[in-house]
Amino acid sequence: MPALAATGPRPPRTARKTGRPWSRWSRARGSGGDGEGRLAAIDGLRLLAAIAVAAYHFVGTPTRDFWGKGSEHALPAVAPTLHPVSGYGWLGVEAFFLISGFVICMSCWDRSPAQFAVSRISRLFPVYWAVVLIIVAAGVAATLAGQRWGAPTDLRTTLGNLTMIPSALGVPFTAGVAWTLWVEARFYLLMGGLLLIGLTYRRVIAFGFLWLTLAALGRELDSAVLDAVLLGEYAGLFVAGIAVYLMYRYGPNLVLWLLLGFAWCYALTVLNDRVVAHPGTSWAVSAAVLTGCLGLLLLAGPGPLRRLRWRPLVCAGALTYPFYLVHQSLGVPVTRGILENVPGVGLLASIAVGLTLCMLLAAALERFVDRKLGRVFRRRLTAALHADERRCESRELSATGREPGASGERSRADLVGAGASGSGRP
């Protein structure tokens, strides 16, 4: 899941002057300059979601003999309390989608479709490409060394994965958790379509209600096409996040509470499909945990936690996306290698070492790929999208022999000079 810059816009000046009965949360938002900082609490939520998913894959997995045969490798025996709790860690994915609704709506606001596309591509692809290539290289090395490796490493599968949509091309995911990126990508396309029309408060509200209605219709008709395009299983989570962002930007009101309520009823109803796919979990517990995540998002967005400015949370939030990508496809094989080659370490200690190595790798990816390569990628993409404008300027320069716009600048300078000398007319 993408580590997004959760920076908040200031509320519209007209809204602050109307004298509307804002809630306590909204009044707190109006104090000078606070809205321009990064929402560290959102980073904290994303970190919790990533930890939950990692806990599920390493400690909560229901797969029998996942770490090997014998009681020393049996999770229910080694971690009798942590294992059943971590069994609900898959809800971290749902939490990611909920947070994504908030942050992507924030990223869209006051941006053109091209700017939004550049921000998403430069944010997601460099780290993703690096992780895919690292997994393939590690898999080839492990195979040559006679070790087993779960992720596919053949050339065709690797090429399909570099597109970030391998399932649509009929090949498996190299990074197992990357299926969520395909879900996110379709959400981005829907938001990009809304950007083409024009993003306004009322249009986003109408978009939310319409999206949920059409998604429900697709489920009723059992339409695979509508379900794939409208993300019927996750639409409620994305729309709920959008509603919370609108509360953050404009203040809570009845319409937004209705949109949030409609989205949440939808999300919890269809959540049962995911519960059924995870044996040993309860819908009631899952719904309660996910509702708790929504409550935390309300506190972190329009609520009092929006003022939190704790630097470690921001740093941890930046590591979330690379850690999420590497923890399963690299962390699990490393942990298994430790268990097979150094059995005296023990299961929980081996898991701790595997996760620590994944966090160190995530830090390296964030520093050298996301921060440096991503910045260059963003700059080059922006320049490429304005190549036509530069070409027109180059033609103007060659035709006039002066810098583009120079004549206009000279005319304005002449007018200023004439006014200063007293010979010009107003």
mmCIF file of N, CA and C in Angstrom, residues 147-196:
data_model
loop_
_atom_site.group_PDB
_atom_site.id
_atom_site.type_symbol
_atom_site.label_atom_id
_atom_site.label_comp_id
_atom_site.label_asym_id
_atom_site.label_seq_id
_atom_site.Cartn_x
_atom_site.Cartn_y
_atom_site.Cartn_z
ATOM 1 N N GLN A 147 17.829 -24.304 -2.749
ATOM 2 C CA GLN A 147 16.795 -23.967 -1.784
ATOM 3 C C GLN A 147 15.455 -23.798 -2.503
ATOM 4 N N ARG A 148 14.373 -24.080 -1.792
ATOM 5 C CA ARG A 148 13.055 -23.907 -2.398
ATOM 6 C C ARG A 148 12.657 -22.432 -2.354
ATOM 7 N N TRP A 149 11.885 -22.024 -3.347
ATOM 8 C CA TRP A 149 11.455 -20.629 -3.469
ATOM 9 C C TRP A 149 10.032 -20.619 -3.981
ATOM 10 N N GLY A 150 9.145 -19.923 -3.283
ATOM 11 C CA GLY A 150 7.735 -19.986 -3.629
ATOM 12 C C GLY A 150 7.341 -19.104 -4.798
ATOM 13 N N ALA A 151 7.945 -17.915 -4.937
ATOM 14 C CA ALA A 151 7.519 -16.965 -5.960
ATOM 15 C C ALA A 151 8.012 -17.394 -7.342
ATOM 16 N N PRO A 152 7.192 -17.218 -8.392
ATOM 17 C CA PRO A 152 7.627 -17.564 -9.749
ATOM 18 C C PRO A 152 8.718 -16.610 -10.228
ATOM 19 N N THR A 153 9.708 -17.141 -10.954
ATOM 20 C CA THR A 153 10.836 -16.315 -11.404
ATOM 21 C C THR A 153 11.085 -16.412 -12.907
ATOM 22 N N ASP A 154 10.214 -17.079 -13.665
ATOM 23 C CA ASP A 154 10.444 -17.204 -15.099
ATOM 24 C C ASP A 154 10.241 -15.854 -15.786
ATOM 25 N N LEU A 155 10.804 -15.697 -16.979
ATOM 26 C CA LEU A 155 10.836 -14.413 -17.677
ATOM 27 C C LEU A 155 9.433 -13.913 -18.026
ATOM 28 N N ARG A 156 8.576 -14.808 -18.530
ATOM 29 C CA ARG A 156 7.225 -14.386 -18.928
ATOM 30 C C ARG A 156 6.446 -13.829 -17.739
ATOM 31 N N THR A 157 6.509 -14.534 -16.620
ATOM 32 C CA THR A 157 5.808 -14.071 -15.421
ATOM 33 C C THR A 157 6.388 -12.753 -14.921
ATOM 34 N N THR A 158 7.706 -12.622 -14.986
ATOM 35 C CA THR A 158 8.342 -11.385 -14.532
ATOM 36 C C THR A 158 7.916 -10.203 -15.393
ATOM 37 N N LEU A 159 7.908 -10.379 -16.699
ATOM 38 C CA LEU A 159 7.481 -9.302 -17.594
ATOM 39 C C LEU A 159 6.035 -8.910 -17.329
ATOM 40 N N GLY A 160 5.173 -9.897 -17.116
ATOM 41 C CA GLY A 160 3.776 -9.591 -16.807
ATOM 42 C C GLY A 160 3.638 -8.838 -15.502
ATOM 43 N N ASN A 161 4.473 -9.163 -14.524
ATOM 44 C CA ASN A 161 4.396 -8.499 -13.226
ATOM 45 C C ASN A 161 4.905 -7.069 -13.275
ATOM 46 N N LEU A 162 5.820 -6.763 -14.172
ATOM 47 C CA LEU A 162 6.320 -5.394 -14.272
ATOM 48 C C LEU A 162 5.233 -4.419 -14.713
ATOM 49 N N THR A 163 4.149 -4.925 -15.293
ATOM 50 C CA THR A 163 3.029 -4.056 -15.667
ATOM 51 C C THR A 163 2.143 -3.709 -14.474
ATOM 52 N N MET A 164 2.292 -4.418 -13.380
ATOM 53 C CA MET A 164 1.483 -4.297 -12.167
ATOM 54 C C MET A 164 0.073 -4.857 -12.341
ATOM 55 N N ILE A 165 -0.237 -5.434 -13.478
ATOM 56 C CA ILE A 165 -1.561 -6.046 -13.682
ATOM 57 C C ILE A 165 -1.391 -7.484 -14.188
ATOM 58 N N PRO A 166 -0.581 -8.311 -13.513
ATOM 59 C CA PRO A 166 -0.317 -9.655 -14.039
ATOM 60 C C PRO A 166 -1.544 -10.540 -14.104
ATOM 61 N N SER A 167 -2.450 -10.408 -13.128
ATOM 62 C CA SER A 167 -3.636 -11.284 -13.138
ATOM 63 C C SER A 167 -4.477 -11.040 -14.377
ATOM 64 N N ALA A 168 -4.545 -9.789 -14.840
ATOM 65 C CA ALA A 168 -5.300 -9.496 -16.051
ATOM 66 C C ALA A 168 -4.622 -10.089 -17.284
ATOM 67 N N LEU A 169 -3.317 -10.355 -17.184
ATOM 68 C CA LEU A 169 -2.562 -10.931 -18.299
ATOM 69 C C LEU A 169 -2.412 -12.434 -18.177
ATOM 70 N N GLY A 170 -2.992 -13.015 -17.130
ATOM 71 C CA GLY A 170 -3.007 -14.462 -16.994
ATOM 72 C C GLY A 170 -1.771 -15.067 -16.374
ATOM 73 N N VAL A 171 -1.019 -14.282 -15.590
ATOM 74 C CA VAL A 171 0.152 -14.832 -14.910
ATOM 75 C C VAL A 171 0.030 -14.546 -13.416
ATOM 76 N N PRO A 172 0.666 -15.361 -12.555
ATOM 77 C CA PRO A 172 0.564 -15.151 -11.105
ATOM 78 C C PRO A 172 1.388 -13.953 -10.651
ATOM 79 N N PHE A 173 1.107 -13.485 -9.446
ATOM 80 C CA PHE A 173 1.834 -12.363 -8.869
ATOM 81 C C PHE A 173 3.192 -12.824 -8.353
ATOM 82 N N THR A 174 4.231 -12.071 -8.686
ATOM 83 C CA THR A 174 5.557 -12.345 -8.123
ATOM 84 C C THR A 174 5.579 -11.981 -6.649
ATOM 85 N N ALA A 175 5.073 -10.800 -6.325
ATOM 86 C CA ALA A 175 4.876 -10.391 -4.935
ATOM 87 C C ALA A 175 3.435 -10.696 -4.571
ATOM 88 N N GLY A 176 3.234 -11.650 -3.690
ATOM 89 C CA GLY A 176 1.882 -12.147 -3.425
ATOM 90 C C GLY A 176 0.889 -11.080 -3.014
ATOM 91 N N VAL A 177 1.343 -10.083 -2.251
ATOM 92 C CA VAL A 177 0.418 -9.065 -1.754
ATOM 93 C C VAL A 177 0.071 -8.028 -2.814
ATOM 94 N N ALA A 178 0.723 -8.087 -3.983
ATOM 95 C CA ALA A 178 0.528 -7.053 -5.001
ATOM 96 C C ALA A 178 -0.855 -7.108 -5.640
ATOM 97 N N TRP A 179 -1.664 -8.109 -5.324
ATOM 98 C CA TRP A 179 -3.026 -8.129 -5.865
ATOM 99 C C TRP A 179 -3.803 -6.907 -5.404
ATOM 100 N N THR A 180 -3.458 -6.379 -4.239
ATOM 101 C CA THR A 180 -4.156 -5.196 -3.741
ATOM 102 C C THR A 180 -3.834 -3.968 -4.585
ATOM 103 N N LEU A 181 -2.656 -3.947 -5.236
ATOM 104 C CA LEU A 181 -2.307 -2.806 -6.079
ATOM 105 C C LEU A 181 -3.198 -2.733 -7.312
ATOM 106 N N TRP A 182 -3.624 -3.883 -7.805
ATOM 107 C CA TRP A 182 -4.542 -3.914 -8.947
ATOM 108 C C TRP A 182 -5.913 -3.368 -8.531
ATOM 109 N N VAL A 183 -6.315 -3.675 -7.309
ATOM 110 C CA VAL A 183 -7.558 -3.085 -6.793
ATOM 111 C C VAL A 183 -7.401 -1.573 -6.672
ATOM 112 N N GLU A 184 -6.289 -1.127 -6.113
ATOM 113 C CA GLU A 184 -6.029 0.304 -5.974
ATOM 114 C C GLU A 184 -5.993 0.996 -7.334
ATOM 115 N N ALA A 185 -5.375 0.355 -8.316
ATOM 116 C CA ALA A 185 -5.252 0.964 -9.641
ATOM 117 C C ALA A 185 -6.625 1.227 -10.250
ATOM 118 N N ARG A 186 -7.556 0.316 -10.052
ATOM 119 C CA ARG A 186 -8.908 0.533 -10.598
ATOM 120 C C ARG A 186 -9.626 1.655 -9.850
ATOM 121 N N PHE A 187 -9.353 1.777 -8.562
ATOM 122 C CA PHE A 187 -9.894 2.910 -7.812
ATOM 123 C C PHE A 187 -9.320 4.222 -8.346
ATOM 124 N N TYR A 188 -8.020 4.236 -8.653
ATOM 125 C CA TYR A 188 -7.410 5.436 -9.213
ATOM 126 C C TYR A 188 -8.053 5.812 -10.549
ATOM 127 N N LEU A 189 -8.361 4.804 -11.357
ATOM 128 C CA LEU A 189 -9.000 5.081 -12.649
ATOM 129 C C LEU A 189 -10.375 5.718 -12.460
ATOM 130 N N LEU A 190 -11.129 5.227 -11.484
ATOM 131 C CA LEU A 190 -12.437 5.826 -11.211
ATOM 132 C C LEU A 190 -12.288 7.276 -10.758
ATOM 133 N N MET A 191 -11.330 7.540 -9.883
ATOM 134 C CA MET A 191 -11.102 8.912 -9.426
ATOM 135 C C MET A 191 -10.566 9.782 -10.558
ATOM 136 N N GLY A 192 -9.743 9.198 -11.433
ATOM 137 C CA GLY A 192 -9.256 9.941 -12.582
ATOM 138 C C GLY A 192 -10.385 10.338 -13.518
ATOM 139 N N GLY A 193 -11.367 9.440 -13.697
ATOM 140 C CA GLY A 193 -12.538 9.792 -14.506
ATOM 141 C C GLY A 193 -13.314 10.946 -13.902
ATOM 142 N N LEU A 194 -13.430 10.946 -12.576
ATOM 143 C CA LEU A 194 -14.112 12.051 -11.903
ATOM 144 C C LEU A 194 -13.323 13.352 -12.070
ATOM 145 N N LEU A 195 -11.994 13.256 -12.059
ATOM 146 C CA LEU A 195 -11.165 14.439 -12.268
ATOM 147 C C LEU A 195 -11.381 15.037 -13.659
ATOM 148 N N LEU A 196 -11.582 14.183 -14.656
ATOM 149 C CA LEU A 196 -11.824 14.675 -16.010
ATOM 150 C C LEU A 196 -13.103 15.499 -16.076
#
